[in-house]
Structures are given as structure tokens and as C-alpha cells.
Short mmCIF file of C-alpha atoms in Angstrom, two decimals:
data_model
loop_
_atom_site.label_atom_id
_atom_site.label_comp_id
_atom_site.label_asym_id
_atom_site.label_seq_id
_atom_site.Cartn_x
_atom_site.Cartn_y
_atom_site.Cartn_z
CA UNK A 1 87.02 170.38 186.86
CA UNK A 2 85.60 170.44 190.37
CA UNK A 3 85.63 173.86 191.98
CA UNK A 4 87.23 172.31 195.09
CA UNK A 5 90.36 172.03 192.93
CA UNK A 6 90.97 175.72 193.53
CA UNK A 7 91.59 175.01 197.22
CA UNK A 8 95.16 174.16 196.16
CA UNK A 9 95.66 177.90 195.68
CA UNK A 10 95.07 178.40 199.40
CA UNK A 11 97.45 175.60 200.38
CA UNK A 12 100.22 176.92 198.12
CA UNK A 13 99.95 180.40 199.56
CA UNK A 14 99.78 179.32 203.21
CA UNK A 15 102.77 177.01 202.79
CA UNK A 16 104.94 179.76 201.30
CA UNK A 17 105.79 180.50 204.92
CA UNK A 18 107.05 178.18 207.67
CA UNK A 19 106.73 180.30 210.86
CA UNK A 20 108.23 177.71 213.20
CA UNK A 21 111.35 177.50 211.04
CA UNK A 22 111.54 181.23 210.37
CA UNK A 23 111.29 180.67 206.60
CA UNK A 24 109.35 182.79 204.13
CA UNK A 25 109.64 182.29 200.37
CA UNK A 26 107.19 185.07 199.56
CA UNK A 27 109.78 187.83 199.25
CA UNK A 28 109.54 189.00 195.63
CA UNK A 29 107.12 189.56 192.79
CA UNK A 30 108.62 186.49 191.09
CA UNK A 31 107.59 184.40 194.11
CA UNK A 32 104.07 185.81 193.86
CA UNK A 33 103.87 184.92 190.18
CA UNK A 34 105.08 181.41 190.93
CA UNK A 35 102.05 180.79 193.14
CA UNK A 36 99.74 181.06 190.14
CA UNK A 37 101.17 177.89 188.64
CA UNK A 38 100.16 177.59 184.99
CA UNK A 39 97.90 180.65 185.03
CA UNK A 40 100.40 182.86 183.24
CA UNK A 41 97.98 185.63 182.28
CA UNK A 42 97.00 186.19 185.93
CA UNK A 43 100.59 185.95 187.11
CA UNK A 44 101.68 188.72 184.74
CA UNK A 45 99.42 191.18 186.58
CA UNK A 46 101.47 190.82 189.76
CA UNK A 47 103.56 193.80 190.88
CA UNK A 48 105.85 194.51 193.81
CA UNK A 49 102.85 195.85 195.74
CA UNK A 50 101.28 192.38 195.66
CA UNK A 51 104.01 190.93 197.86
CA UNK A 52 102.67 192.71 200.95
CA UNK A 53 99.05 192.13 199.94
CA UNK A 54 99.66 188.40 199.40
CA UNK A 55 101.25 188.12 202.84
CA UNK A 56 98.15 189.67 204.41
CA UNK A 57 95.85 187.21 202.65
CA UNK A 58 98.21 184.38 203.60
CA UNK A 59 97.91 185.19 207.30
CA UNK A 60 94.11 185.15 207.05
CA UNK A 61 94.06 181.84 205.20
CA UNK A 62 96.41 180.29 207.75
CA UNK A 63 94.03 181.43 210.49
CA UNK A 64 91.28 179.41 208.78
CA UNK A 65 93.46 176.28 208.85
CA UNK A 66 94.48 176.92 212.46
CA UNK A 67 90.87 177.25 213.58
CA UNK A 68 89.93 174.07 211.71
CA UNK A 69 92.91 172.24 213.20
CA UNK A 70 91.76 173.23 216.72
CA UNK A 71 88.27 171.97 215.95
CA UNK A 72 86.76 175.47 216.03
CA UNK A 73 84.42 174.96 213.09
CA UNK A 74 82.43 178.17 213.55
CA UNK A 75 85.52 180.38 213.63
CA UNK A 76 86.98 178.68 210.55
CA UNK A 77 83.77 179.32 208.62
CA UNK A 78 83.50 182.92 209.86
CA UNK A 79 87.08 183.68 208.82
CA UNK A 80 86.55 182.14 205.42
CA UNK A 81 83.27 183.99 204.93
CA UNK A 82 85.03 187.30 205.59
CA UNK A 83 87.47 186.51 202.78
CA UNK A 84 84.63 185.54 200.45
CA UNK A 85 82.88 188.85 201.11
CA UNK A 86 86.03 190.90 200.56
CA UNK A 87 87.18 188.98 197.48
CA UNK A 88 84.09 187.94 195.48
CA UNK A 89 84.50 185.56 192.55
CA UNK A 90 83.27 185.82 189.00
CA UNK A 91 82.02 182.38 187.99
CA UNK A 92 81.66 181.53 184.33
CA UNK A 93 80.98 178.50 182.19
CA UNK A 94 84.04 177.20 180.37
CA UNK A 95 84.31 174.59 177.63
CA UNK A 96 87.96 174.20 176.64
CA UNK A 97 87.71 170.37 176.73
CA UNK A 98 85.63 168.22 174.36
CA UNK A 99 83.54 165.08 174.63
CA UNK A 100 84.98 161.82 173.38
CA UNK A 101 82.13 161.08 170.97
CA UNK A 102 81.87 164.44 169.20
CA UNK A 103 83.29 167.94 169.02
CA UNK A 104 80.85 169.49 171.48
CA UNK A 105 82.56 171.28 174.40
CA UNK A 106 82.59 169.63 177.79
CA UNK A 107 81.06 172.45 179.81
CA UNK A 108 82.05 173.05 183.41
CA UNK A 109 82.14 175.85 185.95
CA UNK A 110 85.25 177.99 186.09
CA UNK A 111 86.29 180.82 188.42
CA UNK A 112 87.35 183.80 186.34
CA UNK A 113 90.28 185.92 187.46
CA UNK A 114 89.41 189.16 189.20
CA UNK A 115 90.51 192.02 186.94
CA UNK A 116 91.53 194.61 189.56
CA UNK A 117 94.88 193.21 190.73
CA UNK A 118 96.76 189.96 191.20
CA UNK A 119 96.04 189.68 194.92
CA UNK A 120 92.28 190.10 194.53
CA UNK A 121 92.19 187.48 191.80
CA UNK A 122 94.26 184.94 193.70
CA UNK A 123 92.46 185.52 197.01
CA UNK A 124 89.04 185.15 195.39
CA UNK A 125 89.97 181.82 193.80
CA UNK A 126 91.75 180.51 196.91
CA UNK A 127 88.89 181.42 199.27
CA UNK A 128 86.17 180.02 197.02
CA UNK A 129 88.12 176.81 196.40
CA UNK A 130 88.64 176.36 200.12
CA UNK A 131 84.95 177.04 200.75
CA UNK A 132 83.92 174.35 198.27
CA UNK A 133 86.36 171.90 199.84
CA UNK A 134 85.09 172.67 203.34
CA UNK A 135 81.42 172.31 202.44
CA UNK A 136 81.95 169.17 200.38
CA UNK A 137 84.29 167.26 202.69
CA UNK A 138 83.93 168.91 206.12
CA UNK A 139 85.93 171.41 208.13
CA UNK A 140 87.94 168.60 209.74
CA UNK A 141 89.50 167.96 206.33
CA UNK A 142 91.55 171.17 206.71
CA UNK A 143 94.64 170.39 208.74
CA UNK A 144 98.12 171.45 209.81
CA UNK A 145 101.01 169.01 209.70
CA UNK A 146 101.67 167.31 213.04
CA UNK A 147 105.37 166.79 212.29
CA UNK A 148 107.02 169.42 214.45
CA UNK A 149 108.13 172.04 213.56
CA UNK A 150 106.52 171.84 210.09
CA UNK A 151 102.87 172.95 210.54
CA UNK A 152 102.28 173.18 206.79
CA UNK A 153 98.66 173.25 205.68
CA UNK A 154 97.09 170.29 203.90
CA UNK A 155 93.72 169.08 202.65
CA UNK A 156 92.70 165.63 203.83
CA UNK A 157 91.10 163.66 201.01
CA UNK A 158 91.69 160.23 202.54
CA UNK A 159 88.73 157.86 202.71
CA UNK A 160 88.93 157.45 206.49
CA UNK A 161 89.89 161.01 207.50
CA UNK A 162 93.23 159.75 208.78
CA UNK A 163 95.71 162.21 207.29
CA UNK A 164 97.96 163.91 209.84
CA UNK A 165 100.94 165.11 207.81
CA UNK A 166 101.45 167.40 204.84
CA UNK A 167 103.75 165.00 202.98
CA UNK A 168 105.26 161.51 203.03
CA UNK A 169 108.55 163.08 204.11
CA UNK A 170 107.01 164.57 207.24
CA UNK A 171 105.13 161.33 207.98
CA UNK A 172 108.39 159.36 207.77
CA UNK A 173 110.24 161.86 209.95
CA UNK A 174 107.50 161.76 212.57
CA UNK A 175 107.43 157.95 212.58
CA UNK A 176 111.20 157.77 212.97
CA UNK A 177 111.11 160.28 215.82
CA UNK A 178 108.33 158.31 217.55
CA UNK A 179 110.28 155.05 217.11
CA UNK A 180 113.42 156.57 218.62
CA UNK A 181 111.42 158.01 221.51
CA UNK A 182 109.96 154.55 222.24
CA UNK A 183 113.44 153.01 222.16
CA UNK A 184 114.78 155.64 224.56
CA UNK A 185 111.86 154.99 226.91
CA UNK A 186 112.46 151.24 226.77
CA UNK A 187 116.16 151.76 227.46
CA UNK A 188 115.40 154.04 230.41
CA UNK A 189 112.95 151.51 231.84
CA UNK A 190 115.44 148.71 231.35
CA UNK A 191 118.16 150.71 233.08
CA UNK A 192 115.82 151.62 235.92
CA UNK A 193 114.82 147.97 236.35
CA UNK A 194 118.47 146.94 236.34
CA UNK A 195 119.36 149.49 238.99
CA UNK A 196 116.46 148.37 241.17
CA UNK A 197 117.56 144.74 240.85
CA UNK A 198 121.15 145.60 241.75
CA UNK A 199 119.97 147.56 244.76
CA UNK A 200 117.81 144.65 245.92
CA UNK A 201 120.68 142.23 245.54
CA UNK A 202 122.98 144.49 247.55
CA UNK A 203 120.34 144.74 250.28
CA UNK A 204 120.01 140.96 250.45
CA UNK A 205 123.76 140.53 250.54
CA UNK A 206 124.10 143.10 253.31
CA UNK A 207 121.39 141.33 255.35
CA UNK A 208 123.10 137.97 255.00
CA UNK A 209 126.28 139.37 256.45
#
């Protein structure tokens, strides 16, 4: 498993809030536990106190994506480094999978959960995963959805760095909106041209009289 995989933790947490829509799903300890996905043992450590702590980490992770989206590479790295310093990881070698040809474990690096509390463990994994993604693919691969008013975070893994939306749904909505805007512009231009032609014809007719 590539360590960049853990960057999904950061995306899940950031997207638990949609500021432009006034939506926030991070309102209970159950919501906090849901962010851990299949990591049930880590999720069980979550308490009501983690709701506020998770929101604080979420705001800091969103700031990383916002800086990257603006093209401020240095700020994005500085913000991420501050999270890495505050929430250090505990790397360990794991071998829960096996090779095809024998029973020897397939060793790989794993980020162990921080034992102190649920927030520290999640933040450490999310920040380190995002750091690996940034250094492997580039800071411009961290983006915010361009489909207004979404602004969800996403990680661009496209071959040509062309991703602009967090999902196919937002991409479709943005394309439809752009198409309708073009049609309105064409209609306005057509109407304006028609009015100009009518005015010219009236002027000619008035001159002939």
C-alpha cells in the first residue's frame, strides 16, 4: 500500500463541511467515527470531545487545499509542515498480505494509529498521507472543486493534470451551466443583432419618405 493512500483521510475530513452551502456533517461522535472508514479499532477511541478537535484539524487541512488551489505552494507546504510537527506519525512495517508464490508476508510501510486520542491519530495519518501525495505528485495536484458553490477538496491523479471537479456530478453540472450560459449569450447577441437590423430598416424607410 502506498503511503499516499492515506491522503484520502484528509479529503474525507475536509469534505465533511461545505461552507458555501452552510452544511456540516461533522456534528456527532458517530460522524467522527465514520471518517475512519474500515479502521474500527481507531474509530472506537473517538469521544464527544473529538468533534471539536476534528473541526479544528479540518479547518487547517482545508487551508492547505486553499493555498494549493491559489498556487501558493510555499504556504501550502508550511501549513502542512505545522500539522506534521504537531501530529507526528508512528511508522511501522506491516505484512498482513502474502506473496503469490509462497506464504512469506508481503512487507510494506504502514502508519500506526496514535495512541493518545482519536483526533491525534486521524490528523497524523491525514497529514502524512497528504504530504506523501504532495511530494510525489506536486502541490498543484491538491485542488478545490470549480463547480460553484461546491468547493470540495480533491486529489488530482489524472495523467495530464486536468482535473477541475471533485466528482462526475459536479463536472456535469458545471458543463450544463456553461452550455446554458453560452446559449443565453447567443440569444442575447441574436436579439441585439435583430434590434439593430430593425432600427436600420426603420431609418432607411424614414429617409425614403
